[in-house]
mmCIF file of C-alpha atoms and ligand atoms in Angstrom:
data_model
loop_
_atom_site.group_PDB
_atom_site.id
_atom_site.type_symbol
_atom_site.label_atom_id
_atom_site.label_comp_id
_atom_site.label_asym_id
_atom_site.label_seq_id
_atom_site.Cartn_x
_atom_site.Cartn_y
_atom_site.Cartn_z
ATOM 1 C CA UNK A 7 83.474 22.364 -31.580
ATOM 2 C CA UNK A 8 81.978 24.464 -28.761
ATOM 3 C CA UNK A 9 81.522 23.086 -25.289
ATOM 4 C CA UNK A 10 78.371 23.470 -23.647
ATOM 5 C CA UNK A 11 79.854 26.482 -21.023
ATOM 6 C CA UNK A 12 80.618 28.304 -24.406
ATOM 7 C CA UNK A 13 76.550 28.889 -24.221
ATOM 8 C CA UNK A 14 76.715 30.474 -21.197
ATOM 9 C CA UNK A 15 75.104 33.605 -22.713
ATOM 10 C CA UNK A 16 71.897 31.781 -23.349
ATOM 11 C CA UNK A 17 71.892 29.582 -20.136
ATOM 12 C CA UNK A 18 70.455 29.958 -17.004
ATOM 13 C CA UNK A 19 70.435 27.940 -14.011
ATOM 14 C CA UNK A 20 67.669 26.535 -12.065
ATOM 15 C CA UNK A 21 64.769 28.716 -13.854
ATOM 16 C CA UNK A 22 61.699 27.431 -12.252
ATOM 17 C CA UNK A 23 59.418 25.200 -14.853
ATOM 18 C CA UNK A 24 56.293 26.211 -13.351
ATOM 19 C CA UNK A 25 56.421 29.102 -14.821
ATOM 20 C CA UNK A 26 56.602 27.829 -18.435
ATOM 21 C CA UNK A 27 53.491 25.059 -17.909
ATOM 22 C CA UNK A 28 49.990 25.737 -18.581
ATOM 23 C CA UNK A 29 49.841 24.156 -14.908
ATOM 24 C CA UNK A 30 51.917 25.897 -12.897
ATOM 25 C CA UNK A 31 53.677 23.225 -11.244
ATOM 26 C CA UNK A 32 56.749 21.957 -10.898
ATOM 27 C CA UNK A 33 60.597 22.435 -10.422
ATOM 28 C CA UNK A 34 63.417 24.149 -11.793
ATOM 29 C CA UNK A 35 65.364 23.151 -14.420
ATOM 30 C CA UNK A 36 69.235 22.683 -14.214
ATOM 31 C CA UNK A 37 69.645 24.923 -16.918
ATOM 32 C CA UNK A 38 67.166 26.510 -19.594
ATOM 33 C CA UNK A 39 68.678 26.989 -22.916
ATOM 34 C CA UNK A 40 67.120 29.477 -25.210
ATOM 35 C CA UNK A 41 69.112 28.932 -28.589
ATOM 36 C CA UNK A 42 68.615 32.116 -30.448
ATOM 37 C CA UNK A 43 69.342 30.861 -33.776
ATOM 38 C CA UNK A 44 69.159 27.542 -36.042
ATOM 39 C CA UNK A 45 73.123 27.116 -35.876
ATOM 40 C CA UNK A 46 73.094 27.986 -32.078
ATOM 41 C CA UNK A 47 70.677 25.006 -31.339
ATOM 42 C CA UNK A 48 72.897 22.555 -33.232
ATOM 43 C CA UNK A 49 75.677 23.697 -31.522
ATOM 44 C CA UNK A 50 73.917 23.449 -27.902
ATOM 45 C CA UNK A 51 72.557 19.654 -28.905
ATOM 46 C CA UNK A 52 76.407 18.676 -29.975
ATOM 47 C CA UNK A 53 77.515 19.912 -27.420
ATOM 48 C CA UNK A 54 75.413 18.181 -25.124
ATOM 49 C CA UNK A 55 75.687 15.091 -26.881
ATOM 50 C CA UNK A 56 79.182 15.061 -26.665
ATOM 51 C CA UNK A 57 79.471 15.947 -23.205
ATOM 52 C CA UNK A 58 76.459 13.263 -22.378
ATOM 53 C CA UNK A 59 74.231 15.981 -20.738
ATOM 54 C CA UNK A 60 70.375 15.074 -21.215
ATOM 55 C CA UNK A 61 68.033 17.801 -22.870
ATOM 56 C CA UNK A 62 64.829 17.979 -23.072
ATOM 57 C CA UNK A 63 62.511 20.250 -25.295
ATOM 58 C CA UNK A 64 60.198 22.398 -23.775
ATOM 59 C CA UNK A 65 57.268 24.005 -26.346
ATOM 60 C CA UNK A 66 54.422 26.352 -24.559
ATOM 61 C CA UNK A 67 54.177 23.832 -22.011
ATOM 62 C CA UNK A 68 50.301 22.834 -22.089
ATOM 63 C CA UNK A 69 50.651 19.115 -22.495
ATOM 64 C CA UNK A 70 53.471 19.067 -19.647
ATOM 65 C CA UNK A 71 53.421 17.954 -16.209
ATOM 66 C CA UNK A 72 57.030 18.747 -14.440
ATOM 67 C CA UNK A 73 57.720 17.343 -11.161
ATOM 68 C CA UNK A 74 58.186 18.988 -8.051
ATOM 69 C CA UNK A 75 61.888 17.292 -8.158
ATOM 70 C CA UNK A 76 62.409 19.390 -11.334
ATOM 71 C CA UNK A 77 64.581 18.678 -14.169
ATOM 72 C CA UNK A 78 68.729 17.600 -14.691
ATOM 73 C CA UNK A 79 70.422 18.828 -17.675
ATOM 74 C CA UNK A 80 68.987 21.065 -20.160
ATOM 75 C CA UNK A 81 66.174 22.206 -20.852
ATOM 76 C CA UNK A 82 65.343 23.894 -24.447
ATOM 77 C CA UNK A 83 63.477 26.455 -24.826
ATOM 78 C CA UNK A 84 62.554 27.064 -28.611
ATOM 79 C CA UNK A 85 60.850 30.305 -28.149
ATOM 80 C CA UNK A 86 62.853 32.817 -29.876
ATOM 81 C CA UNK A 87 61.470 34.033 -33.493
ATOM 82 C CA UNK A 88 63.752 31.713 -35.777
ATOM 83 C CA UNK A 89 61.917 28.969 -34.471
ATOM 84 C CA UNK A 90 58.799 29.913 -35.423
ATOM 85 C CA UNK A 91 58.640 31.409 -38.649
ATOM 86 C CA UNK A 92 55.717 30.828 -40.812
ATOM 87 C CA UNK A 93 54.984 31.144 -44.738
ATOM 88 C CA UNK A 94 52.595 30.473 -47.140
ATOM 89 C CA UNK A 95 53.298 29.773 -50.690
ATOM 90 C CA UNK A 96 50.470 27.996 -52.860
ATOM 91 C CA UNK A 97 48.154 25.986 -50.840
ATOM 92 C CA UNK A 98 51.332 24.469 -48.778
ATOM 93 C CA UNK A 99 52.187 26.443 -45.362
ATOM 94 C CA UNK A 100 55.943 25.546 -43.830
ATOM 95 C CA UNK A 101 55.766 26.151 -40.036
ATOM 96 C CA UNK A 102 58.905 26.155 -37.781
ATOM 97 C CA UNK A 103 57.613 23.973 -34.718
ATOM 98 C CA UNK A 104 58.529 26.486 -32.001
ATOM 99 C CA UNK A 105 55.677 28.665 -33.533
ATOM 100 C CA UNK A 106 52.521 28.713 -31.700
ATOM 101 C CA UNK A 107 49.584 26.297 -33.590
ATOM 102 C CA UNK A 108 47.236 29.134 -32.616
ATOM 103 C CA UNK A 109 49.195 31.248 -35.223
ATOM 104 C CA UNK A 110 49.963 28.919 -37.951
ATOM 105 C CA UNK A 111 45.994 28.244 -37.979
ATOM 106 C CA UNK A 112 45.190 31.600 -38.179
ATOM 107 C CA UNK A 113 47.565 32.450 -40.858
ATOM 108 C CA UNK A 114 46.337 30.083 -43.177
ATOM 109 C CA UNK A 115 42.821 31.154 -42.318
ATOM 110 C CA UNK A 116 43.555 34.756 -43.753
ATOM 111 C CA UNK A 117 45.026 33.204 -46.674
ATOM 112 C CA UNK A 118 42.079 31.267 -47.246
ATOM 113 C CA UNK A 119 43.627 27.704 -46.526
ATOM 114 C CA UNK A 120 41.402 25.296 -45.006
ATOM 115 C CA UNK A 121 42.404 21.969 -42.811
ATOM 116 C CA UNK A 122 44.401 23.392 -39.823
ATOM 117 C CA UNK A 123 41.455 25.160 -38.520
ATOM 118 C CA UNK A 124 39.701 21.929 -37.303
ATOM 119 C CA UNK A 125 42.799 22.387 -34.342
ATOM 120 C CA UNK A 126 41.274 25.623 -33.115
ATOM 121 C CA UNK A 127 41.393 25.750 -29.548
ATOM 122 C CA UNK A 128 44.723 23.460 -29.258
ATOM 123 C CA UNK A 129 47.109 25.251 -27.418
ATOM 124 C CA UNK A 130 50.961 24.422 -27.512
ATOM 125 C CA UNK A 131 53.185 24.753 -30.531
ATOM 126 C CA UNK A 132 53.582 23.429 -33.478
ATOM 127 C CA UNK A 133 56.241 20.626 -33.126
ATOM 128 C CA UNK A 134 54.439 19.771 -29.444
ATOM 129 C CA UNK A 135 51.543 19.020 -31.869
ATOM 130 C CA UNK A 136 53.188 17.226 -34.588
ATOM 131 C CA UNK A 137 55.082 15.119 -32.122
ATOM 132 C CA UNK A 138 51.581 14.095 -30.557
ATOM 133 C CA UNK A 139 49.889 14.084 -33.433
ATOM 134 C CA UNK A 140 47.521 16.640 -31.409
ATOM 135 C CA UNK A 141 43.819 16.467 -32.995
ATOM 136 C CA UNK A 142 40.532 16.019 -31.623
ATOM 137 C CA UNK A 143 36.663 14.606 -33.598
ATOM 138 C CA UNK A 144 37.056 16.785 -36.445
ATOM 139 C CA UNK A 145 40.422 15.571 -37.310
ATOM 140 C CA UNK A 146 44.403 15.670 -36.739
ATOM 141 C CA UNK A 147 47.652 17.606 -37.539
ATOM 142 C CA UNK A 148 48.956 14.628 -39.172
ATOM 143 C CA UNK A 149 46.919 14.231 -42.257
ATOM 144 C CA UNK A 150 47.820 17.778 -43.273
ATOM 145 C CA UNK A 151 51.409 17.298 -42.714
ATOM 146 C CA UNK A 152 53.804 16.272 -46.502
ATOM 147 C CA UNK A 153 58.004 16.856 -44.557
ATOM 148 C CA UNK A 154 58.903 17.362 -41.408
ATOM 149 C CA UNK A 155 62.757 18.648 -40.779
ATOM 150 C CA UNK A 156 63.971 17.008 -37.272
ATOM 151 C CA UNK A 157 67.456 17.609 -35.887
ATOM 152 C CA UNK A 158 68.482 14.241 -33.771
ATOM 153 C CA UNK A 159 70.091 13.882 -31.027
ATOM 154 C CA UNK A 160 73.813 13.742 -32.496
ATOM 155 C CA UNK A 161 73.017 17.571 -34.359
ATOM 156 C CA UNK A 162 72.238 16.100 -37.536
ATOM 157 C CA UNK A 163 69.430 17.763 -39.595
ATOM 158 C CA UNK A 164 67.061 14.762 -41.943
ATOM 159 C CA UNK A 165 63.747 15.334 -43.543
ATOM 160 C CA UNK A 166 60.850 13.052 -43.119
ATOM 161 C CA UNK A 167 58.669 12.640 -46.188
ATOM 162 C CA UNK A 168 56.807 9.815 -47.413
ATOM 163 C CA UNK A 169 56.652 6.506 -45.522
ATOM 164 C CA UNK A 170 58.916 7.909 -42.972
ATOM 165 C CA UNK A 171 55.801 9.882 -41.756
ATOM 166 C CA UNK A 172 52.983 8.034 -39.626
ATOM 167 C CA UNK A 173 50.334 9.112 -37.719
ATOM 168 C CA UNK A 174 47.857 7.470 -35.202
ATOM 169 C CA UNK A 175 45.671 8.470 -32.685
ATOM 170 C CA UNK A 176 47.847 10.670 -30.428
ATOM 171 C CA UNK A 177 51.175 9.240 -31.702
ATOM 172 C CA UNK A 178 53.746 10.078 -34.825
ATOM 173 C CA UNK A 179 56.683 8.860 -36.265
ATOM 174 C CA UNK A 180 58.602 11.582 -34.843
ATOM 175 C CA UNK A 181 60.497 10.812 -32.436
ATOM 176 C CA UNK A 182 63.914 12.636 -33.458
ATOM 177 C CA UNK A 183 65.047 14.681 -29.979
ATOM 178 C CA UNK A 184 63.594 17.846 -32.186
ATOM 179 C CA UNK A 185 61.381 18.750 -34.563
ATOM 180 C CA UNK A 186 62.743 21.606 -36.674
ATOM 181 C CA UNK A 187 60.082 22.914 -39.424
ATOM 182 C CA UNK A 188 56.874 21.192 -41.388
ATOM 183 C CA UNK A 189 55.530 21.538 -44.451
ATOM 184 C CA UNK A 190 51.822 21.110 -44.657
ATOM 185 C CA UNK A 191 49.040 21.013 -48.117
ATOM 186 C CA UNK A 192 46.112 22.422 -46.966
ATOM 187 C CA UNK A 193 42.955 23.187 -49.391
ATOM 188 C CA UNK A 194 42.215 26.986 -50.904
ATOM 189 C CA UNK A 195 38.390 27.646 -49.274
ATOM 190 C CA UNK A 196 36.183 30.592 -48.954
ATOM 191 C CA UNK A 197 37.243 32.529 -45.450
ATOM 192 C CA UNK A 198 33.248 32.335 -44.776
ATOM 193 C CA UNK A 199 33.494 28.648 -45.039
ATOM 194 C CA UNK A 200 36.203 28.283 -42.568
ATOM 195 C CA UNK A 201 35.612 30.375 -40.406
ATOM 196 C CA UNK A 202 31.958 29.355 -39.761
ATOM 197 C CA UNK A 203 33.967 25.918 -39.338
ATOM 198 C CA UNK A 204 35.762 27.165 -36.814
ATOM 199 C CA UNK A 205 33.177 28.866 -35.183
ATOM 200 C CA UNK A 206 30.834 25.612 -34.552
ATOM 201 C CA UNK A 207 33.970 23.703 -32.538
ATOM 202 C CA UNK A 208 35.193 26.432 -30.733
ATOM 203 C CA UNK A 209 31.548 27.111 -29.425
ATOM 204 C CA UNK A 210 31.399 23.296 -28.350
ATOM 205 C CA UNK A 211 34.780 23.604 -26.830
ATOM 206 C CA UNK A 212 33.944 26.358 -24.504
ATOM 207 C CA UNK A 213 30.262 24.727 -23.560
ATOM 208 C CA UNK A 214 32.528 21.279 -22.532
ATOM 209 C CA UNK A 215 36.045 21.961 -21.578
ATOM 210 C CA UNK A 216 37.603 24.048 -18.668
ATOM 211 C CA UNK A 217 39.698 26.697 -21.095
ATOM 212 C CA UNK A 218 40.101 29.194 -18.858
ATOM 213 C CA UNK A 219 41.326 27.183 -15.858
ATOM 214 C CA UNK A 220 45.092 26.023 -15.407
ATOM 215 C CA UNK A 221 44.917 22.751 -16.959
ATOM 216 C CA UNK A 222 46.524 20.518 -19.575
ATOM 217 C CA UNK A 223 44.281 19.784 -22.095
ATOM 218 C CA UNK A 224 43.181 15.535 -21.652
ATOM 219 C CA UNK A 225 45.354 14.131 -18.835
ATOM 220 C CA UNK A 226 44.473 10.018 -20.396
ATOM 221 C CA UNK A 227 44.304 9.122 -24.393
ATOM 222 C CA UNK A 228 40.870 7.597 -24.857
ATOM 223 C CA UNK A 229 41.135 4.187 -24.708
ATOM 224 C CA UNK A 230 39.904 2.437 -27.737
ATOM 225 C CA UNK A 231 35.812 3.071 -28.444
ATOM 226 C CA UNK A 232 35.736 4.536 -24.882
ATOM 227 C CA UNK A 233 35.900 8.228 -23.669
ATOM 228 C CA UNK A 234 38.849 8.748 -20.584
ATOM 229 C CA UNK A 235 36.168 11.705 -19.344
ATOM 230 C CA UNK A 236 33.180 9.630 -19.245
ATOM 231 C CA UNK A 237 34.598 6.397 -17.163
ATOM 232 C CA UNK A 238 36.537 9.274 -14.517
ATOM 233 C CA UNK A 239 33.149 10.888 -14.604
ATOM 234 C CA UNK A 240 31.261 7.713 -14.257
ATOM 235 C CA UNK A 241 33.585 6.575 -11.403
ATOM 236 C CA UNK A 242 32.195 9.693 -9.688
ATOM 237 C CA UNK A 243 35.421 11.969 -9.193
ATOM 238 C CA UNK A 244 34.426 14.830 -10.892
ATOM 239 C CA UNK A 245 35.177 18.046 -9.026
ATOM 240 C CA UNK A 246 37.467 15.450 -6.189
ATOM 241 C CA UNK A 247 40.175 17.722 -5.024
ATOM 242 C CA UNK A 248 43.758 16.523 -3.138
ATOM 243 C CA UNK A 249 45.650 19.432 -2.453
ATOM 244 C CA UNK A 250 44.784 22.471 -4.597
ATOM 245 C CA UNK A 251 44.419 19.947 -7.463
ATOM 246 C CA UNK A 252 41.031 19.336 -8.902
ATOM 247 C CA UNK A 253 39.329 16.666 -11.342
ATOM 248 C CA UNK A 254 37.467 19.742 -13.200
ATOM 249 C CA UNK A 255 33.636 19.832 -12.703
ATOM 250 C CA UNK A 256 33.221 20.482 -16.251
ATOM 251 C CA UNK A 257 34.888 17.650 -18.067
ATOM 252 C CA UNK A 258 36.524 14.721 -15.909
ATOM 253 C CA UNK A 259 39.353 14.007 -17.955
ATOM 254 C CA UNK A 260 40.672 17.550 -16.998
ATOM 255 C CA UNK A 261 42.445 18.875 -13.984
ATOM 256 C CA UNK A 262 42.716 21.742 -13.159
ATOM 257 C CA UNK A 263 45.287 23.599 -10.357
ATOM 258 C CA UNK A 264 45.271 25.968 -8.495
ATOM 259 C CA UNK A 265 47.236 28.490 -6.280
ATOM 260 C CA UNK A 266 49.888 26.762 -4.016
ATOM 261 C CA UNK A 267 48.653 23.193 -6.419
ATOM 262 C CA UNK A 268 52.254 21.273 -6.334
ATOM 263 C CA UNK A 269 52.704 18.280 -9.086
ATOM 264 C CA UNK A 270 52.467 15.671 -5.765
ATOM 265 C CA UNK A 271 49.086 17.155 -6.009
ATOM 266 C CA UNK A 272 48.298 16.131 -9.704
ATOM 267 C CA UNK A 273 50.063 12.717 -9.934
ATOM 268 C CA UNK A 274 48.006 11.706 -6.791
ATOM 269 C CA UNK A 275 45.564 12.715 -8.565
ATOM 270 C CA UNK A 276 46.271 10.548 -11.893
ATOM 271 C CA UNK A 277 46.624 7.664 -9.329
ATOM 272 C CA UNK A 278 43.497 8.239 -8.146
ATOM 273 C CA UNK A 279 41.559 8.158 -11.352
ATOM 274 C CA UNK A 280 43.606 5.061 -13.076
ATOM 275 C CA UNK A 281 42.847 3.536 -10.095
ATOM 276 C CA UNK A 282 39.441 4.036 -9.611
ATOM 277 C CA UNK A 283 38.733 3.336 -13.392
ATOM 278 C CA UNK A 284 40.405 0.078 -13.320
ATOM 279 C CA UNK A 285 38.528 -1.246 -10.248
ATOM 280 C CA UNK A 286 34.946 -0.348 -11.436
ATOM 281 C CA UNK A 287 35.080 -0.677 -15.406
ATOM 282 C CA UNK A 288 38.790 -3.061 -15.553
ATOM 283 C CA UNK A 289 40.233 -0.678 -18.167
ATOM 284 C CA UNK A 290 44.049 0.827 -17.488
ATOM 285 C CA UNK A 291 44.430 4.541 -18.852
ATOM 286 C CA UNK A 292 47.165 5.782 -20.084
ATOM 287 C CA UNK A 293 48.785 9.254 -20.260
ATOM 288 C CA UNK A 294 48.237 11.655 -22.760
ATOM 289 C CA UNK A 295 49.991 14.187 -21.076
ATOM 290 C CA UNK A 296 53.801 13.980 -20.814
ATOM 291 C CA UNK A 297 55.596 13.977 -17.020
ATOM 292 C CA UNK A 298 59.268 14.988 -16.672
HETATM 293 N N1 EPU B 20 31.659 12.986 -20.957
HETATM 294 C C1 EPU B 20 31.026 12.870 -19.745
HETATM 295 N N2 EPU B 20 31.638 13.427 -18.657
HETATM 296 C C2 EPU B 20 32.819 14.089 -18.729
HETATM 297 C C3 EPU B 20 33.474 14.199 -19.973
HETATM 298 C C4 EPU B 20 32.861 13.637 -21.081
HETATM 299 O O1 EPU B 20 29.961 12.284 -19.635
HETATM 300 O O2 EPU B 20 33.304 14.558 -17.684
HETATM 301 C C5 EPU B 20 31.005 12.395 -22.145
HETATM 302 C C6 EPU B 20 30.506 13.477 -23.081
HETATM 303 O O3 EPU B 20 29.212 13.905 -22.727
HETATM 304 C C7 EPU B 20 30.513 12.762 -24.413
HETATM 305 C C8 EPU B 20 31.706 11.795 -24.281
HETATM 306 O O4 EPU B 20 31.967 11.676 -22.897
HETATM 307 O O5 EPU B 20 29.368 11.996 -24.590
HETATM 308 C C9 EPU B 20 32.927 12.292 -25.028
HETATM 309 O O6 EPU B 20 33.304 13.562 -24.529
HETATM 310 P P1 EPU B 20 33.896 14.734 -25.461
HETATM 311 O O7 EPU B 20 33.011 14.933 -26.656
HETATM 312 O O8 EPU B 20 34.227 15.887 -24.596
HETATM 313 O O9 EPU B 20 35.189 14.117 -26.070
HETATM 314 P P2 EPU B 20 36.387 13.434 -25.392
HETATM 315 O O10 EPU B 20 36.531 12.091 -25.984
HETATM 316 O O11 EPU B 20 36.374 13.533 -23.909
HETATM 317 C C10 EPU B 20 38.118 14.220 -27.200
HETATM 318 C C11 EPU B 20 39.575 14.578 -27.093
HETATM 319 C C12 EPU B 20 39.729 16.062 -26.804
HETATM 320 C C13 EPU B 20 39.034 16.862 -27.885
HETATM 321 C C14 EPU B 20 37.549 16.457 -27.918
HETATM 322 C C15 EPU B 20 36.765 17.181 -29.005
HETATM 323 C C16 EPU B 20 40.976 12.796 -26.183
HETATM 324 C C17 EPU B 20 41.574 12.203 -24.963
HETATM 325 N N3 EPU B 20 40.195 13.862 -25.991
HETATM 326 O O12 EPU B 20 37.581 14.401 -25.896
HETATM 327 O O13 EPU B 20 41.118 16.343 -26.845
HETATM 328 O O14 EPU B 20 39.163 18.249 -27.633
HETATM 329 O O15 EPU B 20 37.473 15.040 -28.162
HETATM 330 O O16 EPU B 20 37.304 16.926 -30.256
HETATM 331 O O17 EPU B 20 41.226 12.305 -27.279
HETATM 332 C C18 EPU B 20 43.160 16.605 -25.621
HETATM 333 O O18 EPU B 20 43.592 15.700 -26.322
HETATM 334 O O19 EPU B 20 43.863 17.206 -24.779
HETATM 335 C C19 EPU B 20 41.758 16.958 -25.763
HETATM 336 C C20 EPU B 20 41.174 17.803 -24.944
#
């Protein structure tokens, strides 16, 4: 068995996080590990396990907040192409997670596959998404979703099929350390069809979210009935700034950062609105996005 200094090669120390969140915040992390191949990542994960070093998995970084403090132990980085292959056969499309959900939908778009493209405008990958069960009105990942491969925290590799696979709002099942590849049935449609689809949400994306900004998608889950945006907005901190941190103007369960914006910045800004929310409307929100 290798130790984890055999991955030296692939390692490197105290890479800085910010640069690999959609917010551009945070610290470094002890060491990034970019695995290069399926057999290299089980080999970095038994290593770790048997050496007790904690990992964490890093997709494209847009539902991540990473402290100023940073990161111990490792820090995976499932970027290279092994991760995210993608191929269609039938109406089913297997996607390896570290692929980008932007892709996947747009591959089965072109081979005239409908279901994935009520997503559009998601960002992350696709085992970020299948982990959250990432979705919006039209629909989520989840119902589209037959196996899921996951490697656990020991390096062994399992599918989920069947009852082993749940989905709810914002929440799965899966909660092996990593997601490896899914398998997904989606329905043969007319490329018109879809894409006109895709057109309609995209157009009411841009007309009510801040895309362009540095943001991570929804910072709270909606609580039950209720929108997160709407109570933030109602308590009247749209567009409140600490620090280079902003509620966005545009849709109050956003924030946005910007230059010199550290993650002291954003959490005082979660604080703020949980805070706020609970005094004048007595409901607690919780966290969509995930802090390290
Ligand atoms: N609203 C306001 N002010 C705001 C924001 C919203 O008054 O600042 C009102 C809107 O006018 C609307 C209602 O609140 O009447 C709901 O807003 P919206 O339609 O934007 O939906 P949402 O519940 O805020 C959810 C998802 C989004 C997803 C959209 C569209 C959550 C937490 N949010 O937003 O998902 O894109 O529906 O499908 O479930 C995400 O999860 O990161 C995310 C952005």
């Amino acid at each position: 068995m290798r130790s984890f200094k055999d991955f030296a090669e692939i390692t490197q120390r105290d890479e800085l996080l910010s640069q690999h969140t959609w917010l551009k915040v945070g610290g470094p992390a002890q060491f990034l590990v970019r695995p290069r191949t399926r057999d290299e990542l089980v080999g970095v994960v038994v290593a770790c396990h048997h050496e007790q070093i904690p990992v964490h998995v890093l997709g494209s970084g847009s539902n991540l907040l990473v402290r100023d403090e940073g990161v111990s132990g490792v820090v995976l980085h499932l970027n290279a192409a092994a991760h995210g292959a993608l191929q269609i056969d039938g109406n089913r499309l297997r996607a390896g997670a570290g692929a980008l959900l932007s892709h996947a939908i747009s591959e089965s778009v072109k081979a005239g596959l409908g279901g994935l493209d009520v997503l559009v405008g998601i960002p992350g990958t696709v085992g970020g998404a299948l982990h959250g069960n990432a979705g919006g009105r039209s629909g989520d990942i989840g119902q589209f979703v037959r196996s899921v491969e996951v490697l656990t925290a020991s390096g062994e590799q399992r599918t989920r099929h069947g009852e082993e696979l749940s989905f709810s709002y914002r929440e799965s099942s899966l909660n092996e350390l990593i997601l490896l590849e899914a398998e997904f049935e989606l329905a043969p449609e007319s490329h018109e069809a879809i894409t006109h689809r895709m057109r309609k949400l995209w157009i009411m994306k841009k007309a009510t979210q801040p895309l362009v900004f540095q943001s991570a998608g929804c910072i709270f889950k909606n609580p039950r009935g209720m929108s997160a945006g709407l109570l933030i907005d109602q308590a009247g901190l749209k567009g409140t700034r600490i620090g280079n941190a902003e509620i966005s103007d545009r849709h109050a369960n956003f924030i946005v950062t910007h230059s010199g914006a550290t993650a002291r910045d954003v959490l005082r800004l979660i604080d703020l609105a949980r805070s706020k929310v609970a005094e004048q409307f007595g409901v607690e929100l919780e966290l969509e996005v995930q802090i390290w």
